[in-house]
CSV table of C-alpha atoms in Angstrom, one decimal:
chain,number,residue,atom,x,y,z
U,1,GLN,CA,6.6,-5.1,-15.1
U,2,VAL,CA,4.6,-2.8,-13.0
U,3,GLN,CA,6.4,0.1,-11.5
U,4,LEU,CA,4.6,2.5,-8.9
U,5,ALA,CA,5.5,6.0,-8.4
U,6,GLU,CA,4.4,8.3,-5.4
U,7,SER,CA,4.1,12.1,-5.2
U,8,GLY,CA,2.5,14.2,-3.1
U,9,GLY,CA,5.0,14.3,0.1
U,10,GLY,CA,6.5,17.3,1.5
U,11,SER,CA,6.8,19.2,4.8
U,12,VAL,CA,3.9,20.6,7.0
U,13,ARG,CA,2.9,22.0,10.3
U,14,ALA,CA,0.5,19.6,12.6
U,15,GLY,CA,-2.9,19.8,11.8
U,16,ASP,CA,-2.4,20.3,7.9
U,17,SER,CA,-3.5,18.3,5.3
U,18,LEU,CA,-1.4,16.2,2.6
U,19,ARG,CA,-2.7,14.2,-0.5
U,20,LEU,CA,-0.7,11.3,-1.5
U,21,SER,CA,-1.0,9.8,-5.3
U,22,CYS,CA,0.3,6.5,-6.4
U,23,ARG,CA,0.3,6.1,-10.4
U,24,THR,CA,1.4,3.0,-11.7
U,25,SER,CA,3.4,2.2,-15.0
U,26,ASP,CA,1.6,1.6,-18.6
U,27,SER,CA,1.7,-2.2,-17.7
U,28,ILE,CA,-0.7,-5.2,-18.3
U,29,PHE,CA,-1.5,-6.2,-15.0
U,30,SER,CA,-4.2,-6.7,-12.7
U,31,PHE,CA,-4.4,-6.3,-8.9
U,32,ASP,CA,-6.3,-7.7,-6.0
U,33,SER,CA,-5.4,-4.9,-3.5
U,34,ALA,CA,-3.3,-1.4,-3.0
U,35,ALA,CA,-2.0,-0.2,0.1
U,36,TRP,CA,0.2,2.6,1.8
U,37,TYR,CA,3.1,1.7,4.5
U,38,ARG,CA,5.2,3.9,5.8
U,39,GLN,CA,8.6,3.6,7.6
U,40,ALA,CA,10.1,6.2,10.2
U,41,PRO,CA,13.6,6.4,10.9
U,42,GLY,CA,15.0,3.3,13.2
U,43,ASN,CA,11.6,2.0,12.9
U,44,GLN,CA,10.2,-1.2,10.7
U,45,ARG,CA,7.9,-0.2,7.6
U,46,GLU,CA,4.1,-0.6,9.1
U,47,LEU,CA,1.1,-0.6,7.3
U,48,VAL,CA,-1.0,2.6,6.6
U,49,ALA,CA,-4.2,1.5,5.2
U,50,SER,CA,-5.3,-0.9,2.6
U,51,ILE,CA,-8.2,-1.2,0.3
U,52,ASN,CA,-8.9,-4.9,-1.5
U,53,PHE,CA,-10.8,-4.9,-4.7
U,54,VAL,CA,-11.8,-8.5,-4.4
U,55,ALA,CA,-15.8,-9.1,-3.8
U,56,PRO,CA,-16.6,-5.5,-2.9
U,57,LYS,CA,-19.9,-5.5,-0.9
U,58,ASP,CA,-22.5,-2.9,-1.8
U,59,GLY,CA,-20.3,-1.9,-4.5
U,60,THR,CA,-17.7,-0.5,-1.7
U,61,PHE,CA,-14.3,-1.9,-1.1
U,62,LYS,CA,-12.7,-3.2,2.0
U,63,THR,CA,-10.5,-0.5,3.9
U,64,THR,CA,-8.6,-1.4,6.8
U,65,TYR,CA,-6.2,1.6,8.9
U,66,ALA,CA,-3.8,1.2,11.2
U,67,ASP,CA,-5.2,2.5,14.8
U,68,SER,CA,-3.1,5.7,14.7
U,69,VAL,CA,-4.4,7.1,11.3
U,70,LYS,CA,-8.1,6.3,11.7
U,71,GLY,CA,-10.2,9.4,11.4
U,72,ARG,CA,-7.5,11.1,9.9
U,73,PHE,CA,-6.4,9.2,6.6
U,74,THR,CA,-8.7,7.9,4.1
U,75,ILE,CA,-7.2,5.4,1.2
U,76,SER,CA,-8.9,5.4,-2.3
U,77,ARG,CA,-8.4,5.1,-5.8
U,78,ASP,CA,-9.3,7.0,-8.9
U,79,SER,CA,-10.4,4.0,-11.4
U,80,VAL,CA,-10.8,6.8,-14.4
U,81,HIS,CA,-7.3,8.1,-14.1
U,82,ASP,CA,-5.4,4.8,-12.2
U,83,ILE,CA,-4.4,6.8,-9.5
U,84,LEU,CA,-4.4,5.5,-5.6
U,85,TYR,CA,-4.4,8.3,-3.0
U,86,LEU,CA,-3.9,8.9,0.5
U,87,GLN,CA,-6.0,11.8,2.1
U,88,MET,CA,-3.9,12.6,5.3
U,89,ASP,CA,-5.5,15.2,7.5
U,90,ASN,CA,-5.0,16.9,11.0
U,91,LEU,CA,-1.4,15.3,10.7
U,92,LYS,CA,0.6,14.9,13.9
U,93,PRO,CA,4.8,15.1,14.1
U,94,GLU,CA,4.3,11.3,14.4
U,95,ASP,CA,3.4,11.0,11.1
U,96,THR,CA,6.7,11.7,9.8
U,97,ALA,CA,7.9,8.7,7.4
U,98,VAL,CA,8.9,8.2,4.0
U,99,TYR,CA,5.4,6.6,2.9
U,100,PHE,CA,5.4,3.8,0.3
U,101,CYS,CA,2.3,2.5,-1.9
U,102,ASN,CA,1.6,-1.0,-2.6
U,103,TYR,CA,0.0,-3.0,-5.3
U,104,ALA,CA,-0.3,-6.6,-5.5
U,105,GLY,CA,-2.1,-8.9,-8.3
U,106,SER,CA,-1.0,-10.4,-11.5
U,107,GLU,CA,1.1,-8.8,-14.3
U,108,TRP,CA,1.6,-9.4,-18.0
U,109,PHE,CA,5.4,-10.4,-18.0
U,110,ALA,CA,7.9,-12.4,-20.6
U,111,GLY,CA,4.8,-13.9,-22.2
U,112,ARG,CA,3.1,-14.9,-19.2
U,113,TRP,CA,1.1,-14.0,-16.2
U,114,ARG,CA,2.9,-14.1,-12.7
U,115,SER,CA,2.2,-12.7,-9.3
U,116,TYR,CA,3.4,-9.6,-8.0
U,117,ASP,CA,3.8,-7.7,-4.7
U,118,ARG,CA,5.1,-4.2,-5.1
U,119,LEU,CA,6.3,-1.2,-3.4
U,120,GLY,CA,7.2,2.4,-4.6
U,121,GLN,CA,9.7,4.1,-4.1
U,122,GLY,CA,8.4,6.5,-1.4
U,123,THR,CA,7.9,9.9,-0.9
U,124,GLN,CA,8.6,11.9,2.4
U,125,VAL,CA,6.4,13.4,4.5
U,126,THR,CA,7.3,15.6,7.6
U,127,VAL,CA,5.7,16.9,10.1
U,128,SER,CA,6.6,19.4,12.5
U,129,SER,CA,4.6,20.7,15.8
């Protein structure tokens, strides 16, 4: 089954940048969408950014962002190396959280196609003031 692995988290100061990466396992799968979520201690998991690969318009995939990160974060995917990115600029202390990548689509498992919607294990991002 498809497995996801995030990397790129760390401890930075306010105003710094980080780029998170999400790699997928060597499985047979397709995907309709991908996203980044985050969860801070005591808070519910929230959607940070998403990208939809179905029906691109003018060659561009539709992306959405939480209001709190618009203009600072950018979600993208390197289709050559199969890596999902989250570029985070002008980080703020309130961005501190564990960040998870997510893929949803279909995977080949036990001799048949099945749908999946999966999260990685997460990577910690800590932003100090």
